[in-house]
Amino acid sequence: MDKTYTSIIEALIFSSDEPISENEIIRAIRGIDGEEIEINSSDIHSALEELNNRYEEHGNSFKIKKIANGFIFATTEINAKYVGFLSSEKSKRRLSQAALETLAIIAYKQPITKPELEQIRGVNSDYILNT
């Protein structure tokens, strides 16, 4: 497979926030380079094999993995326990003062609309409600 397409496939998987399917990869390539481009499932699999071999040769901490009929970047099994530990540590973090204040208002005044919450707090609550 052309090195350019291998790089494009890598970029598509890297930029996707969820598993990206073979059909989506083909659609993206043909959408830019034209419908006449000859690319199929076996081309994608050979590009992924080449990428994963390259990652392994360089000792990278990640690889491309097939999940839910799509492809994602994932940490290698060796590194997964460290990433998992860090993720669990982040989930144990405490709520900020603003988050506690917002939660207390919602608990006390429920049901409450966003404009009512912002009037009580005196500030925009977009960010805190999304956390």
Short mmCIF file of C-alpha atoms in Angstrom, two decimals:
data_model
loop_
_atom_site.label_atom_id
_atom_site.label_comp_id
_atom_site.label_asym_id
_atom_site.label_seq_id
_atom_site.Cartn_x
_atom_site.Cartn_y
_atom_site.Cartn_z
CA MET A 1 0.00 0.00 0.00
CA ASP A 2 1.12 3.54 -0.75
CA LYS A 3 2.93 5.15 2.23
CA THR A 4 0.70 8.20 1.86
CA TYR A 5 -2.44 6.14 2.45
CA THR A 6 -0.85 4.40 5.42
CA SER A 7 -0.22 7.83 6.91
CA ILE A 8 -3.76 8.96 6.08
CA ILE A 9 -5.26 5.87 7.74
CA GLU A 10 -3.12 6.51 10.82
CA ALA A 11 -4.28 10.15 10.94
CA LEU A 12 -7.95 9.19 10.56
CA ILE A 13 -7.77 6.71 13.43
CA PHE A 14 -5.78 9.14 15.59
CA SER A 15 -8.24 11.98 15.06
CA SER A 16 -11.38 9.95 15.67
CA ASP A 17 -12.82 10.08 19.18
CA GLU A 18 -14.54 6.72 18.70
CA PRO A 19 -13.69 3.55 16.76
CA ILE A 20 -13.59 4.32 13.03
CA SER A 21 -14.79 1.60 10.65
CA GLU A 22 -13.18 0.40 7.43
CA ASN A 23 -16.07 1.91 5.47
CA GLU A 24 -15.53 5.31 7.10
CA ILE A 25 -11.83 5.18 6.25
CA ILE A 26 -12.58 4.25 2.63
CA ARG A 27 -15.28 6.96 2.42
CA ALA A 28 -12.87 9.61 3.76
CA ILE A 29 -10.12 8.68 1.30
CA ARG A 30 -12.45 8.51 -1.68
CA GLY A 31 -14.21 11.68 -0.58
CA ILE A 32 -10.98 13.63 -1.00
CA ASP A 33 -9.05 11.68 -3.64
CA GLY A 34 -12.01 10.61 -5.77
CA GLU A 35 -14.27 7.60 -6.16
CA GLU A 36 -11.91 5.93 -8.64
CA ILE A 37 -9.27 5.35 -5.94
CA GLU A 38 -8.63 1.63 -5.53
CA ILE A 39 -8.67 0.97 -1.80
CA ASN A 40 -10.34 -1.92 -0.04
CA SER A 41 -10.49 -3.76 3.26
CA SER A 42 -7.31 -5.77 2.64
CA ASP A 43 -5.40 -2.54 1.88
CA ILE A 44 -6.52 -1.11 5.19
CA HIS A 45 -5.55 -4.26 7.08
CA SER A 46 -2.10 -4.35 5.48
CA ALA A 47 -1.59 -0.67 6.37
CA LEU A 48 -2.63 -1.37 9.97
CA GLU A 49 -0.29 -4.34 10.16
CA GLU A 50 2.55 -2.18 8.84
CA LEU A 51 1.77 0.55 11.38
CA ASN A 52 1.57 -1.87 14.32
CA ASN A 53 4.85 -3.52 13.27
CA ARG A 54 6.48 -0.09 13.12
CA TYR A 55 5.10 0.82 16.57
CA GLU A 56 6.39 -2.45 18.03
CA GLU A 57 9.85 -2.05 16.43
CA HIS A 58 10.18 1.42 17.93
CA GLY A 59 8.93 0.27 21.34
CA ASN A 60 5.90 2.56 21.29
CA SER A 61 3.46 2.40 24.16
CA PHE A 62 0.44 2.15 21.88
CA LYS A 63 -0.95 0.16 18.99
CA ILE A 64 -3.98 0.20 16.71
CA LYS A 65 -6.64 -2.21 17.86
CA LYS A 66 -9.95 -3.37 16.36
CA ILE A 67 -12.89 -2.73 18.68
CA ALA A 68 -16.62 -2.58 17.95
CA ASN A 69 -16.16 -3.00 14.18
CA GLY A 70 -13.74 -0.08 14.12
CA PHE A 71 -10.16 0.84 14.87
CA ILE A 72 -8.73 2.88 17.75
CA PHE A 73 -5.39 3.66 19.30
CA ALA A 74 -4.90 1.73 22.54
CA THR A 75 -2.06 1.35 24.99
CA THR A 76 -0.14 -1.90 24.88
CA GLU A 77 -0.93 -4.51 27.51
CA ILE A 78 2.36 -3.76 29.27
CA ASN A 79 1.47 -0.09 29.72
CA ALA A 80 -2.27 -0.47 30.30
CA LYS A 81 -1.93 -1.01 34.06
CA TYR A 82 -0.09 2.30 34.47
CA VAL A 83 -2.63 4.21 32.43
CA GLY A 84 -5.42 2.50 34.37
CA PHE A 85 -3.84 3.53 37.66
CA LEU A 86 -3.59 7.15 36.58
CA SER A 87 -7.19 7.13 35.34
CA SER A 88 -8.43 5.74 38.65
CA GLU A 89 -6.44 8.41 40.51
CA LYS A 90 -8.08 11.15 38.44
CA SER A 91 -11.53 9.78 39.22
CA LYS A 92 -10.79 10.08 42.95
CA ARG A 93 -10.19 13.82 42.71
CA ARG A 94 -12.41 16.07 44.74
CA LEU A 95 -15.02 18.42 43.40
CA SER A 96 -14.01 22.04 42.98
CA GLN A 97 -15.58 24.74 45.15
CA ALA A 98 -17.65 25.91 42.18
CA ALA A 99 -18.86 22.36 41.49
CA LEU A 100 -19.82 21.86 45.14
CA GLU A 101 -21.67 25.19 45.16
CA THR A 102 -23.55 24.30 41.98
CA LEU A 103 -24.41 20.83 43.24
CA ALA A 104 -25.68 22.24 46.54
CA ILE A 105 -27.93 24.74 44.76
CA ILE A 106 -29.33 22.05 42.47
CA ALA A 107 -29.95 19.70 45.41
CA TYR A 108 -31.67 22.41 47.46
CA LYS A 109 -33.75 24.05 44.72
CA GLN A 110 -34.55 21.10 42.48
CA PRO A 111 -36.05 21.19 39.95
CA ILE A 112 -34.11 24.23 38.76
CA THR A 113 -33.40 25.65 35.32
CA LYS A 114 -30.00 26.77 34.13
CA PRO A 115 -30.97 30.48 34.08
CA GLU A 116 -32.23 30.21 37.68
CA LEU A 117 -28.98 28.54 38.71
CA GLU A 118 -26.93 31.27 37.02
CA GLN A 119 -29.00 33.99 38.69
CA ILE A 120 -28.34 32.47 42.13
CA ARG A 121 -24.62 31.94 41.45
CA GLY A 122 -24.21 35.26 39.66
CA VAL A 123 -21.94 33.74 37.00
CA ASN A 124 -22.23 31.71 33.80
CA SER A 125 -22.54 28.01 34.68
CA ASP A 126 -21.85 26.42 31.26
CA TYR A 127 -18.45 24.99 32.15
CA ILE A 128 -19.33 23.72 35.60
CA LEU A 129 -22.47 21.97 34.35
CA ASN A 130 -20.45 20.16 31.69
CA THR A 131 -17.94 18.75 34.21
#
